[in-house]
Structure formats: structure tokens, C-alpha cells
Amino acid sequence: MHRRSLALIAILVVALLAGAGGVYAYDQGKEGQIAEGIKVNGVDVGGMSESAAREKLRAALLDPLNRPVTARFEGKRYRLTPAQAQIGVDIDGSVQRALARSRDGDIVSRTWRELRGEPILTDLDAKVTYSKPAVRRLVARVQRDLKVEPVNASVDLEHGSVAPKASKDGREVRAARLRRDLERELLDSGSRRVVKVRTTVVEPDVSTDELAKKYPAVVIVNRGAFKLTLYKNLKLAKTYPIAVGQ
């Protein structure tokens, strides 16, 4: 009886060791594989090896961003090339985090999860980088090219000219808005990748109407033509014939 018990215990120990060995071997076989259900920036990499996941993420996340972004204003185009933008996606780090997440828990819980086919429902963020100085340089270039200084209204009464030089509005690029739009488009994998340049009107310090109000009445005497001309708000009001004395 004692020998039989020892035999049973030995068999049980062997079975346990074999089971533990099987669990260990199964778990080690899954070490380089990403668990089902894991995504990176919305891209499903579950069940993939490290190299396959890296290749898929590069095609899905990096390649679509590796294209120029264009800022457009009327007939003008300003391009930010991939070389200038220096777009980068942390592919390797994302794959390593996915593998680490797949190894959560102990060997028993991992094996039990795998045997039941239970996915790890998680979406990891892949860090995307770009050159902020390149964006600022493009914005500065657009600003310089599109900026229009306002023109104040003026009149040259000293030389007898009452016709005012009309004021003109200026133009200024909304730089902060353009920078935000470019950065947003850099991270967008869509096919368009075009940004519309927004501008604002810069009013002159002295408008034509304000100048006219400054001169409610102006009299011009032309002695050679024996004529006096009255202007009201820089507009012709009336002409009078005059006699010129010595």
C-alpha cells in the first residue's frame, strides 16, 4: 500500500512538472508575439510578430504622413516638404510597448488568457514628432510674402491739389492660426493635406472719409484764371469768377 501511494505521488509530481513545463514552453513561445486585441493609434497589431507589427505600423502611420503639406492663398502655394518637416513616428517604441503589454500578468494568467482566446483590448499611442522650427519658418515666409502695409489718405493742399490720395486697407496673415493648421495637417494622414491661409484686414490710421472731415471747407484761388473754387469735404462745391487787384 505504501509503495502504491509513493507511486501515485511520483506520477502526480511528474504530471505537475510536465504540466508546468508545458505551460512554460507555451508562454515562452508567445514571448515575441503581440497579444490579440492590441492596437497602436487605431492600427490592429494583435497576433503579430515584432517585425510584422513594425512593418504594418510603418505603412499605416508613417508613410501617409511622409508627403508635403501645402499652404494656399488665392493663386499662391507654399510647400512644406517631408525633408523639411522631418516627420517621425515612434514605431520601434510602440512595438516594444505592445509586446510589454502582452506580457502583463504572471505566467499562469497569461497562459489561461491565451488558451481562452481572451483579447487585451487596448489602443496604445505612438508618439509623432515633427520640426516646429520648419513650421515657424514657413509661417514667417508666408507672412513676409502676403503682408500689405495700409496706406493713409492724404492731400497736397500746399501745391493747390484738393484731390485726396485715397486710403488703402492693408493685409496681415493670421500667423497663429496658420501655424496651428499646418501642425494639424502634418499629423493628418488624409489625402488632401492643404491648408488655407487666413488673413485679416489692417485699417489705415487715416481713412479717406476721416481726411475729408478734417477739411470741411477749402478755398482755392486761381489768379491767372480769375477763379475762386470752394471745396466742401474735399469735394467741389462751387466756382466763382473773381477780379484780381494789383
Short mmCIF file of C-alpha atoms in Angstrom, two decimals:
data_model
loop_
_atom_site.label_atom_id
_atom_site.label_comp_id
_atom_site.label_asym_id
_atom_site.label_seq_id
_atom_site.Cartn_x
_atom_site.Cartn_y
_atom_site.Cartn_z
CA MET A 1 0.00 0.00 0.00
CA HIS A 2 2.82 2.35 0.91
CA ARG A 3 4.60 1.63 -2.36
CA ARG A 4 1.40 2.27 -4.29
CA SER A 5 0.95 5.68 -2.61
CA LEU A 6 4.52 6.60 -3.39
CA ALA A 7 3.99 5.58 -7.00
CA LEU A 8 0.85 7.70 -7.22
CA ILE A 9 2.65 10.68 -5.71
CA ALA A 10 5.52 10.22 -8.12
CA ILE A 11 3.14 10.09 -11.06
CA LEU A 12 1.37 13.21 -9.78
CA VAL A 13 4.65 15.06 -9.38
CA VAL A 14 5.74 14.04 -12.86
CA ALA A 15 2.38 15.17 -14.25
CA LEU A 16 2.63 18.51 -12.46
CA LEU A 17 6.17 19.02 -13.67
CA ALA A 18 5.16 18.11 -17.20
CA GLY A 19 2.21 20.49 -16.99
CA ALA A 20 4.39 23.26 -15.63
CA GLY A 21 6.92 22.60 -18.34
CA GLY A 22 4.19 22.71 -20.95
CA VAL A 23 2.86 26.00 -19.56
CA TYR A 24 6.36 27.45 -19.53
CA ALA A 25 7.07 26.30 -23.08
CA TYR A 26 3.72 27.67 -24.30
CA ASP A 27 4.35 31.02 -22.59
CA GLN A 28 7.87 31.28 -23.98
CA GLY A 29 6.52 30.55 -27.45
CA LYS A 30 4.27 33.62 -27.15
CA GLU A 31 7.04 35.92 -25.91
CA GLY A 32 7.76 37.54 -29.26
CA GLN A 33 4.11 37.78 -30.29
CA ILE A 34 1.72 40.66 -29.58
CA ALA A 35 -1.47 39.63 -27.82
CA GLU A 36 -4.78 39.77 -29.65
CA GLY A 37 -6.78 42.99 -29.26
CA ILE A 38 -3.82 45.40 -29.01
CA LYS A 39 -3.82 48.41 -31.33
CA VAL A 40 -1.41 51.29 -31.90
CA ASN A 41 -3.05 54.56 -32.95
CA GLY A 42 -6.04 52.54 -34.06
CA VAL A 43 -4.00 50.05 -36.11
CA ASP A 44 -4.59 46.43 -35.08
CA VAL A 45 -1.32 44.60 -34.42
CA GLY A 46 -2.77 41.74 -32.37
CA GLY A 47 -1.29 38.31 -33.06
CA MET A 48 1.67 39.77 -34.97
CA SER A 49 5.38 39.26 -34.53
CA GLU A 50 7.62 42.20 -33.76
CA SER A 51 8.83 42.58 -37.36
CA ALA A 52 5.37 42.21 -38.89
CA ALA A 53 3.90 44.79 -36.50
CA ARG A 54 6.72 47.21 -37.26
CA GLU A 55 6.14 46.87 -40.99
CA LYS A 56 2.38 47.34 -40.68
CA LEU A 57 2.70 50.40 -38.47
CA ARG A 58 5.22 51.98 -40.80
CA ALA A 59 2.86 51.54 -43.76
CA ALA A 60 -0.23 52.66 -41.85
CA LEU A 61 1.17 55.51 -39.74
CA LEU A 62 4.42 56.85 -41.18
CA ASP A 63 4.11 56.52 -44.96
CA PRO A 64 0.83 58.52 -45.22
CA LEU A 65 2.45 61.39 -43.28
CA ASN A 66 5.58 61.39 -45.43
CA ARG A 67 4.05 63.77 -48.01
CA PRO A 68 4.20 67.56 -48.42
CA VAL A 69 1.73 69.94 -46.83
CA THR A 70 0.69 72.98 -48.87
CA ALA A 71 -0.46 76.37 -47.58
CA ARG A 72 -2.65 78.09 -50.16
CA PHE A 73 -3.73 81.71 -50.64
CA GLU A 74 -5.55 82.62 -53.84
CA GLY A 75 -3.06 81.75 -56.62
CA LYS A 76 -0.05 81.31 -54.32
CA ARG A 77 1.27 78.00 -52.97
CA TYR A 78 3.73 77.40 -50.13
CA ARG A 79 5.02 73.84 -49.61
CA LEU A 80 6.40 72.19 -46.51
CA THR A 81 8.27 69.13 -47.77
CA PRO A 82 8.76 65.89 -45.82
CA ALA A 83 12.50 66.60 -45.61
CA GLN A 84 11.78 70.00 -44.06
CA ALA A 85 9.03 68.74 -41.75
CA GLN A 86 11.11 65.78 -40.51
CA ILE A 87 8.03 63.74 -39.61
CA GLY A 88 8.79 60.80 -37.34
CA VAL A 89 6.68 58.08 -35.72
CA ASP A 90 7.96 56.05 -32.78
CA ILE A 91 7.42 52.68 -34.48
CA ASP A 92 10.02 50.70 -32.52
CA GLY A 93 8.94 52.09 -29.15
CA SER A 94 5.29 51.41 -29.93
CA VAL A 95 6.01 47.78 -30.84
CA GLN A 96 8.03 47.30 -27.66
CA ARG A 97 5.19 48.73 -25.56
CA ALA A 98 2.74 46.43 -27.31
CA LEU A 99 4.95 43.42 -26.52
CA ALA A 100 5.31 44.54 -22.91
CA ARG A 101 1.55 44.97 -22.60
CA SER A 102 1.12 41.46 -23.99
CA ARG A 103 3.24 40.10 -21.10
CA ASP A 104 1.09 41.64 -18.37
CA GLY A 105 0.30 39.26 -15.52
CA ASP A 106 2.10 36.10 -14.43
CA ILE A 107 2.82 33.02 -16.49
CA VAL A 108 -0.35 31.23 -15.39
CA SER A 109 -2.71 34.15 -16.04
CA ARG A 110 -1.12 34.80 -19.42
CA THR A 111 -1.42 31.17 -20.48
CA TRP A 112 -5.02 30.95 -19.23
CA ARG A 113 -5.89 34.14 -21.14
CA GLU A 114 -4.32 32.82 -24.32
CA LEU A 115 -6.00 29.43 -24.07
CA ARG A 116 -9.39 31.10 -23.65
CA GLY A 117 -8.70 33.44 -26.56
CA GLU A 118 -9.34 36.49 -24.40
CA PRO A 119 -8.05 39.66 -26.12
CA ILE A 120 -6.34 42.59 -24.41
CA LEU A 121 -8.48 45.49 -25.56
CA THR A 122 -6.14 48.47 -25.56
CA ASP A 123 -5.06 51.16 -28.02
CA LEU A 124 -1.55 52.45 -27.45
CA ASP A 125 -0.41 55.90 -28.55
CA ALA A 126 2.51 56.17 -30.98
CA LYS A 127 4.46 59.37 -30.49
CA VAL A 128 4.58 61.50 -33.66
CA THR A 129 7.26 64.19 -33.96
CA TYR A 130 7.94 66.98 -36.47
CA SER A 131 10.15 70.04 -36.83
CA LYS A 132 8.46 73.01 -35.17
CA PRO A 133 11.19 75.40 -36.42
CA ALA A 134 10.38 74.34 -40.00
CA VAL A 135 6.71 75.20 -39.43
CA ARG A 136 7.66 78.58 -37.97
CA ARG A 137 9.94 79.32 -40.92
CA LEU A 138 7.18 78.60 -43.42
CA VAL A 139 4.73 80.79 -41.48
CA ALA A 140 7.28 83.63 -41.44
CA ARG A 141 7.80 83.27 -45.19
CA VAL A 142 4.05 83.45 -45.85
CA GLN A 143 3.79 86.49 -43.58
CA ARG A 144 6.53 88.34 -45.45
CA ASP A 145 5.12 87.50 -48.85
CA LEU A 146 1.49 88.33 -48.18
CA LYS A 147 1.80 91.30 -45.85
CA VAL A 148 0.46 94.58 -47.26
CA GLU A 149 1.01 97.82 -45.37
CA PRO A 150 -2.04 100.11 -45.07
CA VAL A 151 -1.92 103.48 -46.84
CA ASN A 152 -3.20 106.62 -45.11
CA ALA A 153 -5.31 109.10 -47.05
CA SER A 154 -3.51 112.36 -47.83
CA VAL A 155 -3.97 115.62 -49.70
CA ASP A 156 -1.36 118.10 -51.08
CA LEU A 157 -3.00 121.48 -50.40
CA GLU A 158 0.37 123.21 -50.39
CA HIS A 159 0.59 122.79 -54.16
CA GLY A 160 -3.07 123.57 -54.77
CA SER A 161 -4.24 119.99 -55.18
CA VAL A 162 -7.51 119.17 -53.45
CA ALA A 163 -7.88 115.71 -54.92
CA PRO A 164 -7.16 113.33 -51.99
CA LYS A 165 -4.95 110.32 -52.30
CA ALA A 166 -7.32 107.55 -51.23
CA SER A 167 -6.55 105.36 -48.26
CA LYS A 168 -5.98 101.64 -48.74
CA ASP A 169 -6.51 98.75 -46.37
CA GLY A 170 -3.55 96.57 -45.50
CA ARG A 171 -3.37 92.80 -45.02
CA GLU A 172 -1.82 90.61 -42.38
CA VAL A 173 -1.53 86.83 -42.13
CA ARG A 174 -3.13 85.21 -39.09
CA ALA A 175 0.14 83.56 -38.11
CA ALA A 176 -1.03 81.66 -35.02
CA ARG A 177 -3.96 80.18 -36.95
CA LEU A 178 -1.72 79.18 -39.86
CA ARG A 179 0.78 77.52 -37.52
CA ARG A 180 -1.98 75.50 -35.82
CA ASP A 181 -3.49 74.46 -39.15
CA LEU A 182 -0.11 73.35 -40.51
CA GLU A 183 0.67 71.30 -37.41
CA ARG A 184 -2.77 69.69 -37.52
CA GLU A 185 -2.38 68.81 -41.19
CA LEU A 186 1.11 67.39 -40.61
CA LEU A 187 -0.42 64.80 -38.27
CA ASP A 188 -3.38 64.05 -40.55
CA SER A 189 -2.92 61.02 -42.81
CA GLY A 190 -5.71 62.13 -45.15
CA SER A 191 -5.11 62.63 -48.85
CA ARG A 192 -5.73 66.40 -49.08
CA ARG A 193 -3.01 67.94 -46.85
CA VAL A 194 -3.81 71.51 -47.93
CA VAL A 195 -4.12 74.47 -45.56
CA LYS A 196 -5.93 77.69 -46.42
CA VAL A 197 -4.04 80.81 -45.32
CA ARG A 198 -6.30 83.09 -43.31
CA THR A 199 -5.69 86.84 -43.33
CA THR A 200 -7.07 89.87 -41.54
CA VAL A 201 -7.66 93.43 -42.78
CA VAL A 202 -5.42 96.15 -41.34
CA GLU A 203 -7.15 99.52 -41.49
CA PRO A 204 -5.14 102.72 -42.12
CA ASP A 205 -4.74 105.32 -39.39
CA VAL A 206 -6.40 107.94 -41.62
CA SER A 207 -9.17 106.91 -43.99
CA THR A 208 -10.43 108.95 -46.94
CA ASP A 209 -13.63 109.83 -45.08
CA GLU A 210 -11.69 110.93 -41.99
CA LEU A 211 -9.45 113.14 -44.12
CA ALA A 212 -12.46 114.77 -45.77
CA LYS A 213 -13.95 115.59 -42.37
CA LYS A 214 -10.66 117.20 -41.38
CA TYR A 215 -11.12 119.77 -44.19
CA PRO A 216 -14.80 120.84 -44.12
CA ALA A 217 -14.06 123.83 -46.37
CA VAL A 218 -11.15 124.67 -48.68
CA VAL A 219 -10.85 127.71 -50.93
CA ILE A 220 -8.51 127.73 -53.93
CA VAL A 221 -7.82 131.00 -55.76
CA ASN A 222 -6.51 130.79 -59.31
CA ARG A 223 -5.39 134.33 -60.09
CA GLY A 224 -4.37 133.56 -63.62
CA ALA A 225 -7.80 132.13 -64.43
CA PHE A 226 -9.63 134.76 -62.29
CA LYS A 227 -11.40 131.96 -60.48
CA LEU A 228 -12.16 131.03 -56.90
CA THR A 229 -13.15 127.46 -56.16
CA LEU A 230 -14.87 126.29 -52.98
CA TYR A 231 -14.48 122.69 -51.83
CA LYS A 232 -16.53 121.13 -49.05
CA ASN A 233 -15.11 117.99 -47.51
CA LEU A 234 -12.61 117.92 -50.38
CA LYS A 235 -15.39 117.80 -52.95
CA LEU A 236 -16.13 120.57 -55.46
CA ALA A 237 -18.96 122.74 -54.18
CA LYS A 238 -18.92 125.94 -56.31
CA THR A 239 -16.78 128.10 -58.56
CA TYR A 240 -16.83 131.92 -58.61
CA PRO A 241 -15.33 134.38 -61.11
CA ILE A 242 -13.14 136.97 -59.41
CA ALA A 243 -11.23 140.15 -60.20
CA VAL A 244 -7.62 140.35 -59.16
CA GLY A 245 -6.29 143.71 -57.98
CA GLN A 246 -2.71 144.91 -58.04
#
